[in-house]
Coordinates of C-alpha atoms and ligand atoms in Angstrom, one line a residue:
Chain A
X1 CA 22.7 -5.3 -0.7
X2 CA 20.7 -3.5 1.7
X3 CA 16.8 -5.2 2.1
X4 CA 13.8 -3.9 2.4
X5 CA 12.7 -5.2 5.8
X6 CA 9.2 -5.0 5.2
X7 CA 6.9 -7.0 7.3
X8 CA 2.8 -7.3 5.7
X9 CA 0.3 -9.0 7.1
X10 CA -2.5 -10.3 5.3
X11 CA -5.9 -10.4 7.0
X12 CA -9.5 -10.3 6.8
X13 CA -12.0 -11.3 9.8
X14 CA -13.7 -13.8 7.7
X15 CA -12.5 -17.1 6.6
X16 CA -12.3 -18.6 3.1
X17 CA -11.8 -15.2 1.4
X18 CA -8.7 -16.1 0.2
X19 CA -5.8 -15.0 2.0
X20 CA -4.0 -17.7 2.2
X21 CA -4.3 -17.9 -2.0
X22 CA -3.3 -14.0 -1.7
X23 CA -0.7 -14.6 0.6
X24 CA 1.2 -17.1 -2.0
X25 CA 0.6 -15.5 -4.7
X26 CA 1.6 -11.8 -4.4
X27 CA 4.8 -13.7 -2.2
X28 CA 5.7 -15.8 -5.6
X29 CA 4.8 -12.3 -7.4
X30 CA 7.7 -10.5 -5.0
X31 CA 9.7 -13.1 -5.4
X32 CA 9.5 -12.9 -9.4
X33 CA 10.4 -9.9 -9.4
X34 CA 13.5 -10.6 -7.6
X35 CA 12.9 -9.7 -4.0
X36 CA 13.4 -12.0 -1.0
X37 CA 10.6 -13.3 0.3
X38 CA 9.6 -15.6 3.6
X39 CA 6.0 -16.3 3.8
X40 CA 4.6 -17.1 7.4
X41 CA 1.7 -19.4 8.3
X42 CA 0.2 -17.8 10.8
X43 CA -2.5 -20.7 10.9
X44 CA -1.5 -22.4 13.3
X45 CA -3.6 -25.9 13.2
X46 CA -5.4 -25.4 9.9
X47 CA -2.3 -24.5 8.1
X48 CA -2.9 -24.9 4.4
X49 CA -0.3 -22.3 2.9
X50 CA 2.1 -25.2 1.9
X51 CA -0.6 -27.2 0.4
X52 CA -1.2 -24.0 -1.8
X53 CA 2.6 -23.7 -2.8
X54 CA 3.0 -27.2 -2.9
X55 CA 5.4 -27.8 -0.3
X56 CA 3.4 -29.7 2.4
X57 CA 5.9 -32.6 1.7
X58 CA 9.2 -31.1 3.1
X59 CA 8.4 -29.5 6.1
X60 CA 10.6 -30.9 8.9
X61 CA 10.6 -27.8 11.8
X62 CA 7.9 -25.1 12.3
X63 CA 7.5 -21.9 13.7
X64 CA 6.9 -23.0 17.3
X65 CA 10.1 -25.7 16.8
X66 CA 12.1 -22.0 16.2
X67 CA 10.5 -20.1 18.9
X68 CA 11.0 -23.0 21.5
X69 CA 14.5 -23.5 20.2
X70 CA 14.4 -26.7 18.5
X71 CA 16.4 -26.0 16.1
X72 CA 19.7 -23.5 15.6
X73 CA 18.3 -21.3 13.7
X74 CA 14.8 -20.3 12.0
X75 CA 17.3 -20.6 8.8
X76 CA 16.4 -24.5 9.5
X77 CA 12.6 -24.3 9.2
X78 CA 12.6 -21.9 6.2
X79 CA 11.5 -24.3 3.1
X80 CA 13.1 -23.1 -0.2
X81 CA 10.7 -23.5 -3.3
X82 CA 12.3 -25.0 -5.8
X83 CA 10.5 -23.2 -8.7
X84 CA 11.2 -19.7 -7.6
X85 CA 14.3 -18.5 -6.2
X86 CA 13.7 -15.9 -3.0
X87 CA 11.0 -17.8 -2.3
X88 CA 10.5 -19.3 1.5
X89 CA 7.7 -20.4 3.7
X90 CA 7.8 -20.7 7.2
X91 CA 5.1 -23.4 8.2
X92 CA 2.7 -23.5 11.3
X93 CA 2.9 -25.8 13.7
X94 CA -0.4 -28.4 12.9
X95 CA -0.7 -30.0 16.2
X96 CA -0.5 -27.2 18.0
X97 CA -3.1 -24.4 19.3
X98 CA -3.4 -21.0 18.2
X99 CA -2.6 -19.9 22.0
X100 CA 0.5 -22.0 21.6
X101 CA 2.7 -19.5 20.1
X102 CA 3.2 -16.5 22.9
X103 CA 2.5 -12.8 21.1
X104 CA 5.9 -11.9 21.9
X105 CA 8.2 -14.1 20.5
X106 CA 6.3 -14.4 17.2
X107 CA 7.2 -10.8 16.8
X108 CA 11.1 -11.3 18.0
X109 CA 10.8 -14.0 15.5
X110 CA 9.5 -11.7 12.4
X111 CA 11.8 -8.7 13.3
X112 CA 14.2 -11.5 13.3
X113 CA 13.8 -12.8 9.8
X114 CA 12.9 -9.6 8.7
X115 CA 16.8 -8.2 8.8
X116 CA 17.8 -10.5 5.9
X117 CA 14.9 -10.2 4.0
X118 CA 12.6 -7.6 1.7
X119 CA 9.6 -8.9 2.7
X120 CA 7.6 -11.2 4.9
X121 CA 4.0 -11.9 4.6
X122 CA 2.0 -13.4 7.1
X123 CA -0.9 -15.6 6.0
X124 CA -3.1 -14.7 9.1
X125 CA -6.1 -17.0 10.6
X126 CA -9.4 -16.4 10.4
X127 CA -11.1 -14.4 13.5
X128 CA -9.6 -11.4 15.6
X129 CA -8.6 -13.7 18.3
X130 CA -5.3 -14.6 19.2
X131 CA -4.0 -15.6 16.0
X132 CA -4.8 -12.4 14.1
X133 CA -3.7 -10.2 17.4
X134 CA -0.3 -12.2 17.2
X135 CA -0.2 -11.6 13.1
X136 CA -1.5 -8.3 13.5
X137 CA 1.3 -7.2 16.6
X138 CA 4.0 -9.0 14.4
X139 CA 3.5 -6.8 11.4
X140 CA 4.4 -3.4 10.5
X141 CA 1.9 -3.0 7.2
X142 CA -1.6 -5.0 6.7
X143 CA -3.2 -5.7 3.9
X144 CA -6.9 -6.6 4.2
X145 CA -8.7 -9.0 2.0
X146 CA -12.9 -9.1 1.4
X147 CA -15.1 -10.3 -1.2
X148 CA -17.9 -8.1 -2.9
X149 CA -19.9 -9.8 0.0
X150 CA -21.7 -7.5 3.0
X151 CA -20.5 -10.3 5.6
X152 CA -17.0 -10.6 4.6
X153 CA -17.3 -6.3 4.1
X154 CA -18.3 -6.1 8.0
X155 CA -15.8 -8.5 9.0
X156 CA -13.3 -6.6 7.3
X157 CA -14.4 -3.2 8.6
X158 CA -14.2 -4.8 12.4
X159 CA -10.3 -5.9 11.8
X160 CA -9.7 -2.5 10.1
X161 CA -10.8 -0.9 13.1
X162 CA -8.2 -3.4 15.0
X163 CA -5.3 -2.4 12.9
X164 CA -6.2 1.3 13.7
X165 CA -6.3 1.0 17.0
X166 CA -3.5 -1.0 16.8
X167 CA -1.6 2.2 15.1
X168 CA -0.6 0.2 11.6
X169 CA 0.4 2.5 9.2
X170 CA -1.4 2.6 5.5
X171 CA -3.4 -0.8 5.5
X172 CA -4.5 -1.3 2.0
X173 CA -7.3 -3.4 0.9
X174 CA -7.7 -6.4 -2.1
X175 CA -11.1 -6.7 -3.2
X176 CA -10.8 -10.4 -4.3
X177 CA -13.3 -12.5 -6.6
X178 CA -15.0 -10.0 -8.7
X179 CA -17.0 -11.2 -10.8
X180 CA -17.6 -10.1 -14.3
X181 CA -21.2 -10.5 -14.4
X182 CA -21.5 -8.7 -11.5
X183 CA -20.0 -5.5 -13.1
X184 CA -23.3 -4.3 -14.6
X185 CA -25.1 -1.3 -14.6
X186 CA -26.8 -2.3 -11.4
X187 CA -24.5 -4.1 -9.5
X188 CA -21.4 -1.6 -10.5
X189 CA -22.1 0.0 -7.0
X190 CA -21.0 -2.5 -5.6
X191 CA -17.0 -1.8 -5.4
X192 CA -18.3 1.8 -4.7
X193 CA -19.5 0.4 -1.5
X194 CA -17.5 -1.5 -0.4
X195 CA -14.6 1.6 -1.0
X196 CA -17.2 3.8 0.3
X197 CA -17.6 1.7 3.5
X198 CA -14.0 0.7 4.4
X199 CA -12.9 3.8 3.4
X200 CA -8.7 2.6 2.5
X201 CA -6.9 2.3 -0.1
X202 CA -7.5 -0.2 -2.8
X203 CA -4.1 -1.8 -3.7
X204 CA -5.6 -4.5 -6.2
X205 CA -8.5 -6.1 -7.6
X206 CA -8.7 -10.1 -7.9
X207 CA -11.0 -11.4 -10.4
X208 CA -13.0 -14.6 -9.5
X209 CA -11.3 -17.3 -11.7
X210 CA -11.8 -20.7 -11.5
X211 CA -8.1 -21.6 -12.6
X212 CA -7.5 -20.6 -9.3
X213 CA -8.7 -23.9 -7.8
X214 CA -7.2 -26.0 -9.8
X215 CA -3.6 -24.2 -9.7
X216 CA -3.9 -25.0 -5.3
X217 CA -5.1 -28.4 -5.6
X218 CA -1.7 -28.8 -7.9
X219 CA 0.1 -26.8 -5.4
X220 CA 1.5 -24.3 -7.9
X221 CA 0.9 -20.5 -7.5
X222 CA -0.9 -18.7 -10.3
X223 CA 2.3 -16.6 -11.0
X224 CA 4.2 -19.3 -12.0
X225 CA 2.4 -19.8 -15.1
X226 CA 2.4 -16.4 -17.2
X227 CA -0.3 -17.1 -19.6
X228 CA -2.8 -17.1 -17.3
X229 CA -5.3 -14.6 -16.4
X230 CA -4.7 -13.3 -13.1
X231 CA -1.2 -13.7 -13.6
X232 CA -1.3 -9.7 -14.4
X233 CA -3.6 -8.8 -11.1
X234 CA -1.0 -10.8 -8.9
X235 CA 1.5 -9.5 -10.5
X236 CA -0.3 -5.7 -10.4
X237 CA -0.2 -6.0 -6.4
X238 CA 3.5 -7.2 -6.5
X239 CA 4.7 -4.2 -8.6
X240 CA 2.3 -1.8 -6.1
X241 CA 3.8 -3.1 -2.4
X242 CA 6.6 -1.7 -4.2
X243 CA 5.2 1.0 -5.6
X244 CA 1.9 2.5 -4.8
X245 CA 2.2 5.2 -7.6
X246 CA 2.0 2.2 -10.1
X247 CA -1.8 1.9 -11.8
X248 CA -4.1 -0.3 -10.5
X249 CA -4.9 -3.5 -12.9
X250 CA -8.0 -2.9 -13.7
X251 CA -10.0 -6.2 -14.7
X252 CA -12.9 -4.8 -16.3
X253 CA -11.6 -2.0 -18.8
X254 CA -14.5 -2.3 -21.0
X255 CA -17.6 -1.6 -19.0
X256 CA -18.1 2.4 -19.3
X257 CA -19.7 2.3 -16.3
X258 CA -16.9 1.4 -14.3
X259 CA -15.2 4.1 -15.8
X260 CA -17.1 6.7 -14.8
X261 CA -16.2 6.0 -11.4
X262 CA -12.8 4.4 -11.9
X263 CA -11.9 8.1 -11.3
X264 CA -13.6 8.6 -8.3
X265 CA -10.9 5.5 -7.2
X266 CA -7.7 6.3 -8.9
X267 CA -8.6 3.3 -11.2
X268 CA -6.7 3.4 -14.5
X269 CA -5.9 1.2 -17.3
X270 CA -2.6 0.5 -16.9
X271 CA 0.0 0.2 -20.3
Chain B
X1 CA -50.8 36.7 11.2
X2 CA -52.9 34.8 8.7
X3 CA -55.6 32.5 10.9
X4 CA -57.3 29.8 8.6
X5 CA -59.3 27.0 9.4
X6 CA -59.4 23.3 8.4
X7 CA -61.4 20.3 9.0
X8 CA -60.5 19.6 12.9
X9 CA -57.7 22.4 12.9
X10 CA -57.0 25.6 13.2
X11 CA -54.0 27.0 11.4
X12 CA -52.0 29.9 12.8
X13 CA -49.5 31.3 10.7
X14 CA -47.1 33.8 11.6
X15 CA -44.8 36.1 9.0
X16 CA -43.3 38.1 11.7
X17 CA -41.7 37.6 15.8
X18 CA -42.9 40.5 17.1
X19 CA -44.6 39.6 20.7
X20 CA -46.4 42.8 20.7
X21 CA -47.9 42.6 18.2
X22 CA -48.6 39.0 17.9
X23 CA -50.2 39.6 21.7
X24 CA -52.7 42.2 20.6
X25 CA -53.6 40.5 17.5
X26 CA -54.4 37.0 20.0
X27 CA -56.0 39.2 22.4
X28 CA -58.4 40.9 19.5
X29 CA -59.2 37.2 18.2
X30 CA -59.8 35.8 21.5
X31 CA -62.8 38.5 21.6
X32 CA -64.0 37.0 18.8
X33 CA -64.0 33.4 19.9
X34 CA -60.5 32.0 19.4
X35 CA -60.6 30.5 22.8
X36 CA -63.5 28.2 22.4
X37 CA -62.8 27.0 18.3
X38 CA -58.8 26.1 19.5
X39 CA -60.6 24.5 22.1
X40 CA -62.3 21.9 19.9
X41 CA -60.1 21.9 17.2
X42 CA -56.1 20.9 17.0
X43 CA -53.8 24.0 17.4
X44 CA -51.2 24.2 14.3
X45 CA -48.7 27.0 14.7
X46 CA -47.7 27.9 11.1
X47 CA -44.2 29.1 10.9
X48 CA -43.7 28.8 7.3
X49 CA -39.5 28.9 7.1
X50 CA -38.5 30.9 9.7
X51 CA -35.3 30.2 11.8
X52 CA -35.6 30.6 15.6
X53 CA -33.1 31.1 18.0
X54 CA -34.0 29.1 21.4
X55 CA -35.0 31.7 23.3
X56 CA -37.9 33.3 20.5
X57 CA -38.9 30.0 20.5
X58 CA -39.9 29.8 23.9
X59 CA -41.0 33.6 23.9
X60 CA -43.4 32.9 21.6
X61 CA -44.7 29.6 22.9
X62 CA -45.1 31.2 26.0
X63 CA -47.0 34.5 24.7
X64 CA -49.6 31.5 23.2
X65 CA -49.6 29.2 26.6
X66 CA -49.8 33.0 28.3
X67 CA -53.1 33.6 26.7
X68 CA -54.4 29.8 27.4
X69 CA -54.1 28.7 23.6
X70 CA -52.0 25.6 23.4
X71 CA -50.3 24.8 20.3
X72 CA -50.4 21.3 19.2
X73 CA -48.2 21.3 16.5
X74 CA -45.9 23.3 14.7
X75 CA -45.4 23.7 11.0
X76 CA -42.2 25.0 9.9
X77 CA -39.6 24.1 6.9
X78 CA -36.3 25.8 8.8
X79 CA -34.4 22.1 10.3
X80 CA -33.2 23.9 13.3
X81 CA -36.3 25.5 14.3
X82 CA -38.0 21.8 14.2
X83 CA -34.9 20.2 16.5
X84 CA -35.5 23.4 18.5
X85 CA -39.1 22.5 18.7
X86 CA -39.1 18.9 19.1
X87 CA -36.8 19.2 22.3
X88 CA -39.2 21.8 23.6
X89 CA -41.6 18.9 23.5
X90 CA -43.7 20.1 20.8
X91 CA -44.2 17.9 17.2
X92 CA -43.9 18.9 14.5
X93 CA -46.4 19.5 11.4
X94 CA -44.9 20.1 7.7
X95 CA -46.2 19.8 4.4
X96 CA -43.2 18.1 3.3
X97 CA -43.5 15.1 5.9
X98 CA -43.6 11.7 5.2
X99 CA -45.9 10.4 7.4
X100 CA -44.5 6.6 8.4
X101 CA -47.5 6.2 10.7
X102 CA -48.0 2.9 9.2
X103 CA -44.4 2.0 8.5
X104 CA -42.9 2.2 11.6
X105 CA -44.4 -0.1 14.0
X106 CA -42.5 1.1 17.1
X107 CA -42.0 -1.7 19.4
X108 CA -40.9 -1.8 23.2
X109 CA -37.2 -2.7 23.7
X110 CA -37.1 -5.5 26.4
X111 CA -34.3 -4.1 28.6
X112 CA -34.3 -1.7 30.9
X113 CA -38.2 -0.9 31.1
X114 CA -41.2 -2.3 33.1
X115 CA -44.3 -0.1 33.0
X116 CA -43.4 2.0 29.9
X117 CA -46.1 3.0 28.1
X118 CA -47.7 4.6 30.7
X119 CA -44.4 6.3 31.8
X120 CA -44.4 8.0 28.2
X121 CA -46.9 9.7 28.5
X122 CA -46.5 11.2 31.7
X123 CA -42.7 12.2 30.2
X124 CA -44.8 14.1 27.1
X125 CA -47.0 16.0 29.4
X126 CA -44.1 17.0 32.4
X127 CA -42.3 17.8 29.2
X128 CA -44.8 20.4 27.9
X129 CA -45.7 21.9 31.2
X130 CA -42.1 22.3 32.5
X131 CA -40.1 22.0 29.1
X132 CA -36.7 20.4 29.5
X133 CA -33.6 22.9 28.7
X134 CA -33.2 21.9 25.0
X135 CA -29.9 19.8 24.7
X136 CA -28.8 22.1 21.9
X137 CA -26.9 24.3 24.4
X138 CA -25.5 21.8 26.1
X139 CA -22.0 20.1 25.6
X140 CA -21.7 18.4 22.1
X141 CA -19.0 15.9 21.8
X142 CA -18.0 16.4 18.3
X143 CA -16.4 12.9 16.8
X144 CA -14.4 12.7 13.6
X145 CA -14.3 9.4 12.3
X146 CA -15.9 6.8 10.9
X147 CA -17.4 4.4 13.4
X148 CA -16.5 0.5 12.4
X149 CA -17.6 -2.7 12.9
X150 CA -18.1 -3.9 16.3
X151 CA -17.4 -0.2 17.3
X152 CA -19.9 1.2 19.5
X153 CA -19.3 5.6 20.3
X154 CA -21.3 6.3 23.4
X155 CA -21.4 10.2 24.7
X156 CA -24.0 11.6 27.7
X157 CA -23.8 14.3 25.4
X158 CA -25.0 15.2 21.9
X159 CA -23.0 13.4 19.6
X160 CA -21.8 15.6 16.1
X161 CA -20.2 12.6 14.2
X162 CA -18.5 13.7 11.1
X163 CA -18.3 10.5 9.0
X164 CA -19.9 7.8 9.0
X165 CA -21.7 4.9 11.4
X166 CA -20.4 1.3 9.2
X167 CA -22.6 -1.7 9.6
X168 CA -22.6 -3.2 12.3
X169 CA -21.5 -0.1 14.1
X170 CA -23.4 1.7 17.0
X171 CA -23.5 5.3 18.2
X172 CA -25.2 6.2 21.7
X173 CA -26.5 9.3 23.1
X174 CA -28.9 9.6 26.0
X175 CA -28.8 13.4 24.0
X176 CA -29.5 13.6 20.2
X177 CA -27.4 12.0 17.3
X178 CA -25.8 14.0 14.4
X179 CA -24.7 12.0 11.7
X180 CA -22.9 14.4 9.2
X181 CA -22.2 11.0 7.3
X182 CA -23.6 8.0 6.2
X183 CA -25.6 5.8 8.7
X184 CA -25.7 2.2 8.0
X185 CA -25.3 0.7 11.3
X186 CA -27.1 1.4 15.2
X187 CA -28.0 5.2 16.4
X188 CA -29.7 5.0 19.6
X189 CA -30.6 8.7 20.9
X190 CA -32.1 9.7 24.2
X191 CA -30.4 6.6 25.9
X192 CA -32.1 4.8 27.9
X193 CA -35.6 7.3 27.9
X194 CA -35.4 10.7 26.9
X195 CA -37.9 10.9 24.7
X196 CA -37.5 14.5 23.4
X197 CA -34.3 13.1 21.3
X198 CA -33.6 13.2 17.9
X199 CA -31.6 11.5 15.1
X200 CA -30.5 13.8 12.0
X201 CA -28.4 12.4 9.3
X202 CA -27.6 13.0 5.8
X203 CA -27.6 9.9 4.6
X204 CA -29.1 6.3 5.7
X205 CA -28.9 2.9 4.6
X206 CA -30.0 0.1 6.3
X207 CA -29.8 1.2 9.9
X208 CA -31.2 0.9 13.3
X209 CA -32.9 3.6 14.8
X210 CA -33.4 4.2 18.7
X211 CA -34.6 6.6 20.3
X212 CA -35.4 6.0 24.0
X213 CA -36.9 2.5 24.4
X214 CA -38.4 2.4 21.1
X215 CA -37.2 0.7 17.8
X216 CA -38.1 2.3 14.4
X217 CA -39.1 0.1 11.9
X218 CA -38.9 0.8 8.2
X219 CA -38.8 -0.1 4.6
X220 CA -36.2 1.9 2.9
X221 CA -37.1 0.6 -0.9
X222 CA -40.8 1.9 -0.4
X223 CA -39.8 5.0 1.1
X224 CA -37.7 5.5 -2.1
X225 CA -40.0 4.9 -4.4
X226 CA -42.5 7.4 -2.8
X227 CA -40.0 10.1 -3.5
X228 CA -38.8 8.8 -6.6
X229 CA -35.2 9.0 -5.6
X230 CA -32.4 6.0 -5.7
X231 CA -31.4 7.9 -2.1
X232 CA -33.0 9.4 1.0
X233 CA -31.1 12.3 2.2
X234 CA -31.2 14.8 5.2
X235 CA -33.3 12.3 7.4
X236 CA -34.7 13.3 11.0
X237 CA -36.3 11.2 13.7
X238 CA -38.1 12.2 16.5
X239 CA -40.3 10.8 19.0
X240 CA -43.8 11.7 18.4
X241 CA -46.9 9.9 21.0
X242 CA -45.2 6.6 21.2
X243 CA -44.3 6.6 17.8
X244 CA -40.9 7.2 15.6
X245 CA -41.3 9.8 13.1
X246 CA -39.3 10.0 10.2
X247 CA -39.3 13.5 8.2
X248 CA -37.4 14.0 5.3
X249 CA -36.0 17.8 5.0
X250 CA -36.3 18.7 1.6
X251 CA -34.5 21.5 0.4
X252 CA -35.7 24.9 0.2
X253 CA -36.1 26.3 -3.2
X254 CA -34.6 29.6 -3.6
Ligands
LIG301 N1 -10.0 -15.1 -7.1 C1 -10.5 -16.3 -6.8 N2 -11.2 -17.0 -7.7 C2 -11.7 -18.2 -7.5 N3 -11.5 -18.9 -6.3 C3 -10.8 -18.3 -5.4 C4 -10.2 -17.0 -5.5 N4 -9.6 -16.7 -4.4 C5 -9.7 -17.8 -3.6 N5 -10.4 -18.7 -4.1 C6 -10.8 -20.0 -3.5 O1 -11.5 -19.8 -2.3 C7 -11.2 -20.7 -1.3 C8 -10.7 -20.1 0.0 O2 -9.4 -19.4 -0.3 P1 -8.3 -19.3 0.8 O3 -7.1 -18.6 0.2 O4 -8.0 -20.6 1.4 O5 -9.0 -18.4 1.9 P2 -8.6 -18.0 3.4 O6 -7.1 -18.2 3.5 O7 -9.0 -16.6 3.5 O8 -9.4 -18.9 4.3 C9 -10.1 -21.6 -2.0 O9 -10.8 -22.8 -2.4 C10 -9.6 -20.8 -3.1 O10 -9.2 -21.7 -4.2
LIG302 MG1 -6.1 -19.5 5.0

């Protein structure tokens, strides 16, 4: 079967926004819905996207073992979860620096994988330094990641601005941690902004859940568990990387407010 | 021409560009005493909404300044007639002015300036005497994006941006700034001291406003609350005797 050969990346400027959390989750999303996935840590020295899947315990070779030939293949350092099939994470080196890994062969090694896959997703560092210009170079799509905050909103405007002069084509953006409360009359503006600011496409909405926490510290993505609540906006962003013409999950469906300019964003509820 | 008089000023208004006529009409006052009262008393030329092309501007400036009667300030509603007028070197006087005399504290950058102050005002009065060409005519570099983050668009020209200037964004001109957008981060006009700049832009929030070495300093929620609105649109700056004006164009009822 022919694959997709789609390489994202997954940025955002600023740290602790949850990419890495995004990164695993829309990947075991992918993956449920039968697509072959390799995830990338792109962290190199604070790697944490096997602690969020829960596979810290089996990695033997990393990405800078591949690149500097230490082992046949990168076939070898892929890790297979054991929960969901497709699924595969390529760790990052932890002893290493971020300078370590030469822009060049990171991307010979993601157009590599990329043949026998539909998708890799790099979980990119923190910063525009050389980590997110070695994520950013690898990748052919971007997907950036902010909270309704003005800091993480600037930082994500400065790498959007990096992408385009970087000539990525259709970066989309994840507004993550919404908060109900926040979706009242008078803070309602605030996904208006923030759309109004960046001015890209939104390709999901996260709502701020608490489950979240507790599904990392067990190492088990959200997705795996369908009665929980954000398995639908995980799930949502899945289904539109396929398909952008899919509606948007649309986490707060009651407030009329939101409604009113849910149009003005190509918000709708979906079936 | 309608002349009134009002504590400390003297109000010209004009309905009509018609030199001739206007020059008679002076000269037939000036018999009468014109002379001596715009002498002791502020010159405002009234030009109600009137749009002006650069060169009546200056015709009729100079049929005034012919006759030895200065005008201090102009008073007009029409937006370009004010940018025309404010390049020419001459402020401007509308009804529909807030006056942030008290809100904007300008304040001296620290780079690039040693004896500043006095500089200023010599720049004002070459300025009237020998006015500079307005920049109007001059190039324009027209831009049509939005300016990011850690962006900074810098032009020796006027810059026309068509979008909008992000936070924690900058746009430079040593000419004026056109912001056909939103401004929320830096516009620094008249870079690093023309004076006679300005900064026009639909829409503002939060920004930093330059023009020459001066900073303009603002509070957006009380400026809101004086005109009862949630937003202030159609926003110009303009250096004014060592101060940054801010003049909300309202618009003209039909
Ligand atoms: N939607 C969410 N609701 C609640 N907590 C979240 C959410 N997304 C992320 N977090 C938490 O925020 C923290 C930072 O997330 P992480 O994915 O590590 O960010 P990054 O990779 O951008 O540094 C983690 O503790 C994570 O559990
Ligand atoms: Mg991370």
């Amino acid at each position: 079967m022919e694959r997709l050969k789609r390489s994202i990346v997954v940025t955002s400027g600023k740290g602790g926004v949850g990419k890495t959390t995004i990164t695993a989750n829309i990947g075991a999303a992918l993956a449920n819905l039968n697509y072959q996935v390799v995830l990338v840590d792109a962290d190199v020295g604070l790697r944490n996207l096997d602690l969020v899947l829960g596979l810290e315990n089996r990695i033997v070779f990393d990405l800078l073992d591949v690149i500097e030939n230490r082992c046949r293949s990168y076939k070898q350092a892929l890790i297979k979860d054991k929960r969901i099939s497709n699924l595969f994470l390529l760790p990052a080196p932890q002893t290493k620096q971020k300078e370590d890994v030469p822009l060049d062969k990171f991307k010979e090694l993601i157009d590599e994988i990329k043949q026998d896959f539909d998708f890799v997703i790099i979980d990119c560092p923190a910063g525009i330094e050389h980590g997110f210009k070695m994520s950013a170079n690898a990748a052919n799509e971007a997907i950036v990641v902010t909270t309704p905050d003005l800091s993480s909103i600037r930082d994500a405007d400065r790498v959007i601005a990096n992408l385009e002069s970087m000539e990525k084509n259709s970066t989309k953006l994840i507004i993550n941690r919404m908060k109900k409360h926040m979706v009242k009359k008078s803070q309602m503006l605030s996904i208006e902004d923030i759309l109004e600011t960046l001015n890209i496409e939104l390709l999901g909405i996260v709502p701020d859940d608490e489950y979240i926490t507790i599904s990392t510290n067990n190492g088990e993505p959200v997705v795996l568990n369908k009665t929980k609540p954000l398995y639908k906006y995980f799930n949502n962003i899945a289904q539109r990387i396929v398909d952008f013409s899919i509606a948007i999950e649309n986490p707060f469906n009651e407030g009329n407010i939101f409604q009113k300019f849910a149009s003005l964003v190509g918000l709708r509820k979906t079936k | 021409m309608i002349l009134k008089q009002e504590k400390g000023k003297i109000i010209i208004k004009i309905e009509k560009i018609e030199e001739q006529e206007i020059k008679s009409k002076l000269q037939e006052l000036i018999i009468k005493g014109l002379k001596e009262i715009a002498n002791k008393n502020q010159v405002i030329l009234d030009l109600g909404d009137m749009g002006l092309n650069e060169s009546e501007f200056k015709t009729l400036i100079n049929t005034f300044d012919s006759l030895s009667i200065p005008i201090d300030l102009i008073r007009n509603t029409n937006p370009i007639t004010k940018m025309i007028s404010i390049n020419y070197g001459i402020p401007i006087d509308a009804p529909s002015v807030i006056n942030t005399h008290n809100k904007l504290n300008p304040r001296t950058i620290p780079t690039n300036n040693k004896n500043n102050t006095s500089n200023n005002n010599k720049k004002i009065e070459t300025s009237f005497l020998e006015p500079s060409k307005s920049t109007l005519n001059q190039d324009i570099l027209i831009h049509r994006k939005n300016i990011r983050s850690g962006s900074l668009l810098e032009s020796g020209k006027t810059i026309l941006l068509i979008g909008n200037v992000n936070p924690g964004a900058e746009i430079r001109s040593s000419q004026n700034i056109i912001v056909l957008g939103k401004l929320m981060g830096t516009a620094h006009a008249g870079y690093p001291n023309n004076n006679n700049s300005i900064i026009f832009t639909l829409k503002l929030k939060n920004p930093l406003i330059k023009i020459a070495n001066m900073v303009a300093e603002f509070d957006e929620n009380e400026i809101k609350k004086q005109i009862k609105s949630k937003e202030i649109s159609n926003i110009l700056f303009y250096h004014d005797n060592n101060l940054i004006r801010m003049e909300i164009i309202k618009e003209q009822k039909e």
